[in-house]
Each structure stands twice: as structure tokens, then as C-alpha cells.
Short mmCIF file of C-alpha atoms in Angstrom, two decimals:
data_model
loop_
_atom_site.label_atom_id
_atom_site.label_comp_id
_atom_site.label_asym_id
_atom_site.label_seq_id
_atom_site.Cartn_x
_atom_site.Cartn_y
_atom_site.Cartn_z
CA ALA A 1 31.38 69.54 -42.52
CA GLN A 2 34.43 71.63 -43.17
CA SER A 3 36.91 73.48 -41.03
CA VAL A 4 40.03 75.57 -41.41
CA THR A 5 43.01 75.94 -39.10
CA GLN A 6 45.54 78.73 -39.50
CA LEU A 7 48.72 78.07 -37.59
CA GLY A 8 50.06 81.21 -35.98
CA SER A 9 47.79 84.11 -35.11
CA HIS A 10 50.71 86.52 -35.62
CA VAL A 11 53.57 86.35 -38.10
CA SER A 12 56.31 88.94 -38.20
CA VAL A 13 58.81 89.28 -41.06
CA SER A 14 61.35 91.80 -42.25
CA GLU A 15 60.79 93.74 -45.44
CA GLY A 16 62.15 91.67 -48.33
CA ALA A 17 61.86 88.37 -46.46
CA LEU A 18 59.74 85.38 -47.41
CA VAL A 19 56.15 85.39 -46.20
CA LEU A 20 54.62 82.04 -45.26
CA LEU A 21 51.13 81.86 -43.78
CA ARG A 22 49.86 78.40 -43.00
CA CYS A 23 46.41 77.00 -43.60
CA ASN A 24 45.15 73.46 -43.15
CA TYR A 25 41.63 72.42 -44.02
CA SER A 26 39.22 69.62 -43.38
CA SER A 27 36.44 68.89 -45.81
CA SER A 28 34.21 65.91 -46.50
CA VAL A 29 34.03 66.84 -50.20
CA PRO A 30 36.62 68.28 -52.60
CA PRO A 31 37.06 71.80 -51.36
CA TYR A 32 37.32 75.17 -52.95
CA LEU A 33 39.82 77.24 -50.97
CA PHE A 34 40.29 80.97 -50.67
CA TRP A 35 42.64 83.48 -49.12
CA TYR A 36 41.21 86.85 -48.16
CA VAL A 37 43.10 89.88 -46.87
CA GLN A 38 41.72 92.51 -44.52
CA TYR A 39 43.50 95.83 -44.24
CA PRO A 40 42.77 97.97 -41.18
CA ASN A 41 39.23 99.34 -41.19
CA GLN A 42 38.44 97.69 -44.49
CA GLY A 43 36.46 94.68 -45.68
CA LEU A 44 37.68 91.33 -46.91
CA GLN A 45 39.42 91.34 -50.27
CA LEU A 46 39.97 88.17 -52.25
CA LEU A 47 43.68 87.42 -52.72
CA LEU A 48 43.41 84.12 -54.57
CA LYS A 49 41.35 80.97 -54.91
CA TYR A 50 41.81 77.27 -55.57
CA THR A 51 39.07 75.80 -57.72
CA SER A 52 40.67 72.49 -58.75
CA ALA A 53 42.10 73.78 -62.02
CA ALA A 54 45.73 74.02 -60.89
CA THR A 55 47.39 73.24 -57.59
CA LEU A 56 49.64 76.32 -57.65
CA VAL A 57 47.52 79.41 -57.62
CA LYS A 58 48.75 82.94 -58.20
CA GLY A 59 46.91 85.88 -56.76
CA ILE A 60 47.17 89.61 -56.48
CA ASN A 61 50.10 91.55 -55.00
CA GLY A 62 52.61 88.76 -55.70
CA PHE A 63 51.00 86.17 -53.43
CA GLU A 64 50.59 82.54 -54.34
CA ALA A 65 49.35 79.39 -52.66
CA GLU A 66 49.79 75.70 -53.30
CA PHE A 67 47.04 73.15 -52.76
CA LYS A 68 48.45 69.92 -51.32
CA LYS A 69 45.75 67.30 -50.96
CA SER A 70 48.02 64.81 -49.19
CA GLU A 71 48.79 67.39 -46.52
CA THR A 72 45.32 69.03 -46.59
CA SER A 73 47.13 72.33 -46.79
CA PHE A 74 46.83 75.58 -48.71
CA HIS A 75 49.69 77.74 -47.46
CA LEU A 76 50.06 81.30 -48.66
CA THR A 77 53.49 82.58 -49.71
CA LYS A 78 55.15 85.66 -51.07
CA PRO A 79 58.87 85.68 -51.93
CA SER A 80 59.57 89.21 -50.72
CA ALA A 81 57.47 91.04 -48.16
CA HIS A 82 56.57 94.67 -48.59
CA MET A 83 55.48 97.09 -45.90
CA SER A 84 52.09 97.36 -47.60
CA ASP A 85 51.47 93.64 -47.01
CA ALA A 86 50.83 94.29 -43.33
CA ALA A 87 47.26 93.13 -42.77
CA GLU A 88 45.20 90.23 -41.47
CA TYR A 89 44.91 87.21 -43.72
CA PHE A 90 42.08 84.69 -43.66
CA CYS A 91 41.94 81.25 -45.21
CA ALA A 92 38.46 79.96 -46.05
CA VAL A 93 36.92 76.78 -47.41
CA ARG A 94 33.74 76.27 -49.39
CA ALA A 95 32.22 72.86 -49.85
CA ASP A 96 30.65 72.65 -53.28
CA ALA A 97 30.06 69.16 -54.47
CA GLY A 98 26.96 67.32 -53.40
CA GLY A 99 26.54 69.02 -50.07
CA THR A 100 23.82 71.16 -48.60
CA SER A 101 26.06 74.15 -48.25
CA TYR A 102 24.71 76.99 -50.35
CA GLY A 103 28.03 78.71 -50.78
CA LYS A 104 28.79 79.12 -47.10
CA LEU A 105 32.42 80.02 -46.39
CA THR A 106 34.10 78.62 -43.30
CA PHE A 107 36.98 80.79 -42.16
CA GLY A 108 40.13 80.20 -40.21
CA GLN A 109 41.05 82.29 -37.21
CA GLY A 110 43.12 84.72 -39.21
CA THR A 111 46.82 85.57 -39.18
CA ILE A 112 48.06 89.08 -38.58
CA LEU A 113 51.12 89.79 -40.69
CA THR A 114 53.53 92.45 -39.45
CA VAL A 115 56.32 93.66 -41.74
CA HIS A 116 59.35 95.35 -40.17
CA PRO A 117 61.56 97.76 -42.10
CA GLU B 1 34.76 98.05 -60.62
CA PRO B 2 31.49 97.01 -58.96
CA GLU B 3 31.59 96.57 -55.21
CA VAL B 4 29.42 95.66 -52.26
CA THR B 5 28.52 98.64 -50.10
CA GLN B 6 27.27 98.71 -46.52
CA THR B 7 25.68 101.35 -44.34
CA PRO B 8 26.22 102.58 -41.75
CA SER B 9 29.92 102.01 -41.20
CA HIS B 10 29.40 102.20 -37.44
CA GLN B 11 26.20 101.76 -35.44
CA VAL B 12 25.90 102.29 -31.71
CA THR B 13 22.73 101.12 -30.00
CA GLN B 14 21.33 100.40 -26.59
CA MET B 15 20.69 96.83 -25.50
CA GLY B 16 17.18 95.75 -26.42
CA GLN B 17 16.88 98.10 -29.36
CA GLU B 18 16.26 97.02 -32.93
CA VAL B 19 18.90 97.65 -35.57
CA ILE B 20 18.86 97.29 -39.33
CA LEU B 21 22.11 96.90 -41.20
CA ARG B 22 21.98 97.65 -44.89
CA CYS B 23 23.87 96.28 -47.83
CA VAL B 24 23.82 96.88 -51.56
CA PRO B 25 25.20 93.76 -53.29
CA ILE B 26 26.81 93.76 -56.72
CA SER B 27 24.01 94.27 -59.22
CA ASN B 28 24.18 91.02 -61.24
CA HIS B 29 24.75 88.78 -58.22
CA LEU B 30 22.04 86.39 -57.11
CA TYR B 31 23.29 85.05 -53.77
CA PHE B 32 23.66 87.15 -50.67
CA TYR B 33 25.27 86.47 -47.32
CA TRP B 34 25.82 87.91 -43.89
CA TYR B 35 28.83 87.10 -41.77
CA ARG B 36 29.98 88.52 -38.48
CA GLN B 37 33.31 88.89 -36.73
CA ILE B 38 33.37 89.41 -33.00
CA LEU B 39 36.50 91.32 -31.98
CA GLY B 40 39.46 88.96 -31.85
CA GLN B 41 37.54 86.00 -33.24
CA LYS B 42 37.11 84.40 -36.63
CA VAL B 43 34.65 85.45 -39.30
CA GLU B 44 31.45 83.41 -38.84
CA PHE B 45 28.71 82.64 -41.33
CA LEU B 46 25.24 83.82 -40.37
CA VAL B 47 22.92 83.31 -43.32
CA SER B 48 22.69 82.91 -47.07
CA PHE B 49 19.79 84.19 -49.16
CA TYR B 50 18.63 83.37 -52.66
CA ASN B 51 15.46 83.95 -54.63
CA ASN B 52 13.92 85.89 -51.77
CA GLU B 53 14.32 83.21 -49.17
CA ILE B 54 16.90 81.93 -46.73
CA SER B 55 18.84 79.03 -48.20
CA GLU B 56 21.02 78.30 -45.19
CA LYS B 57 21.53 79.69 -41.71
CA SER B 58 23.84 79.00 -38.82
CA GLU B 59 22.90 78.28 -35.22
CA ILE B 60 23.81 81.89 -34.44
CA PHE B 61 20.97 83.09 -36.66
CA ASP B 62 18.12 82.68 -34.20
CA ASP B 63 14.67 84.27 -34.07
CA GLN B 64 16.18 87.63 -33.18
CA PHE B 65 17.68 87.88 -36.65
CA SER B 66 15.93 88.34 -39.98
CA VAL B 67 16.98 89.21 -43.50
CA GLU B 68 15.11 90.86 -46.28
CA ARG B 69 15.57 92.08 -49.81
CA PRO B 70 12.98 94.86 -49.77
CA ASP B 71 13.68 96.04 -53.29
CA GLY B 72 15.89 95.15 -56.22
CA SER B 73 19.06 96.52 -54.74
CA ASN B 74 19.13 96.42 -50.93
CA PHE B 75 19.73 93.46 -48.65
CA THR B 76 19.14 94.02 -44.95
CA LEU B 77 19.92 92.28 -41.68
CA LYS B 78 17.63 93.09 -38.77
CA ILE B 79 18.34 92.32 -35.15
CA ARG B 80 15.09 92.72 -33.23
CA SER B 81 16.34 93.11 -29.68
CA THR B 82 20.08 93.57 -29.49
CA LYS B 83 22.20 91.96 -26.82
CA LEU B 84 25.67 92.91 -25.65
CA GLU B 85 27.07 89.82 -27.37
CA ASP B 86 25.76 91.06 -30.74
CA SER B 87 28.56 93.62 -30.76
CA ALA B 88 30.65 92.69 -33.78
CA MET B 89 31.62 93.65 -37.30
CA TYR B 90 28.93 92.50 -39.72
CA PHE B 91 29.95 91.79 -43.29
CA CYS B 92 27.65 91.46 -46.25
CA ALA B 93 28.77 89.45 -49.27
CA SER B 94 27.37 88.54 -52.64
CA SER B 95 28.16 86.10 -55.44
CA ARG B 96 26.85 85.09 -58.85
CA GLY B 97 26.57 81.47 -57.86
CA THR B 98 27.42 79.11 -55.03
CA SER B 99 29.63 76.53 -56.65
CA GLY B 100 32.17 76.09 -59.37
CA ARG B 101 34.74 78.50 -60.60
CA GLY B 102 34.15 82.20 -60.81
CA ASN B 103 31.58 82.28 -58.04
CA GLU B 104 33.65 83.72 -55.30
CA GLN B 105 32.04 85.96 -52.74
CA PHE B 106 32.71 89.67 -52.72
CA PHE B 107 32.58 91.36 -49.34
CA GLY B 108 31.51 94.79 -48.27
CA PRO B 109 33.56 96.96 -45.88
CA GLY B 110 31.45 95.95 -42.89
CA THR B 111 29.30 97.64 -40.28
CA ARG B 112 30.70 97.81 -36.79
CA LEU B 113 27.83 97.31 -34.35
CA THR B 114 28.36 98.36 -30.75
CA VAL B 115 25.68 97.42 -28.22
CA LEU B 116 25.82 99.33 -24.93
#
């Protein structure tokens, strides 16, 4: 079984400041990890994904995330926040290897990012 | 760029009524999913579908729910007798595969279901 915990349901930063959104996972098999973003009244858009190729993953809009197995973490960062980054961000895990999960994603609770001018 | 589409964007229904939510997955994808998000809660998996049958379902997906791929393009979620607690945003997703690289799920914009 897998689970995801996102620490902080709301994060507020100033424009130009560092964005750090936290995600910790639990998985009985090597996980594939994803960050999705949801803008108001829109669907879920894939930001980036970890698929075991590299621990530091770069995504769209300047976001990146680092997979740390020892910490079971996959935190999302962006060096300089922009007003357009305001949205809700979801971390998700997919258990691939040897399980009975046919691609099911398990999501965290979501983090709403607010960016102040 | 291909995308998943969903109709309607908003559905209002009376408790006990049947609703059908429609999705058009990306054309070369083989795996289809429904998720839901109750207001203020996390996105939850409902069901996955492959080769015209359910491959996995959650405990939420009880006998009131069914899925169907009636033709080569549409993928539907039916709720036979809606309850107040079915009010949620329902997301459809599709993927080429279920494991390995390059098989991420692409989500539609969602259908907001309101049960009165």
C-alpha cells in the first residue's frame, strides 16, 4: 500500500521568494512520484515526475523536485515565485513494480500556494 | 496537443437521480481512470479500466457506480441513484500504460457534480 503526506495545507510566499512544498511518501515498492498543479477551475496538470532515472527532476514553469529515498521525500521547489504560480499543488505516488495496482495514483491532501506581490 | 475532455463541466441533479459523466480520453491511450475530489479533501481514486473491463476499483466504487466505454472514443461514469455525499469534482484520466516511464496520467478538467 502507498500513501502521501503533504505538510502544510497552505503556503504563502512573496513574489521572488523561494517556494518549498513538502511531500513525504510511503510505498512498499519502489515508487514513481508525481507533482500535479491545479489552477482555479481547471484540471490537474502534470508538473514533473520521478521515474527512477535521476533523483533531481526538473519540470515545467521552473519547478524541480528531489527524490530522497532515505527521507522518503519528494519536495517541490522553485527558486523565485511568480504571481502565476498561485494554485493548488498535489503530490502523488504510483506503485509499479510487482503490485496489483493498475496505475492507480494515490494523492496527498494538496497544498494551496499563495504568492503576494 | 491532445487532451482529455469531459462533459458537462457542471451537473446539478436531485438526490436519487441517475447521472452519466462523460469523458473523451486521449486517442492512443489504453488505460482510463476516474477520480473524485470532494470539496476540501484529497483527490481519490475510484476505478481503472482497460480492455473493456475494470482492472481495479476502490471501496468507494460500490454497486451504485458503473463505467463503460460505449464506443471507441467515450468513457463514461454512471451513478445510478445519487446521494448527497456524491457531490464532488469528478476527474477522468487516461494513460498509455500503467508502469514505467512515459506512462503518466493525463487529466481532464473535471465535472462538478452537485446533488441537491
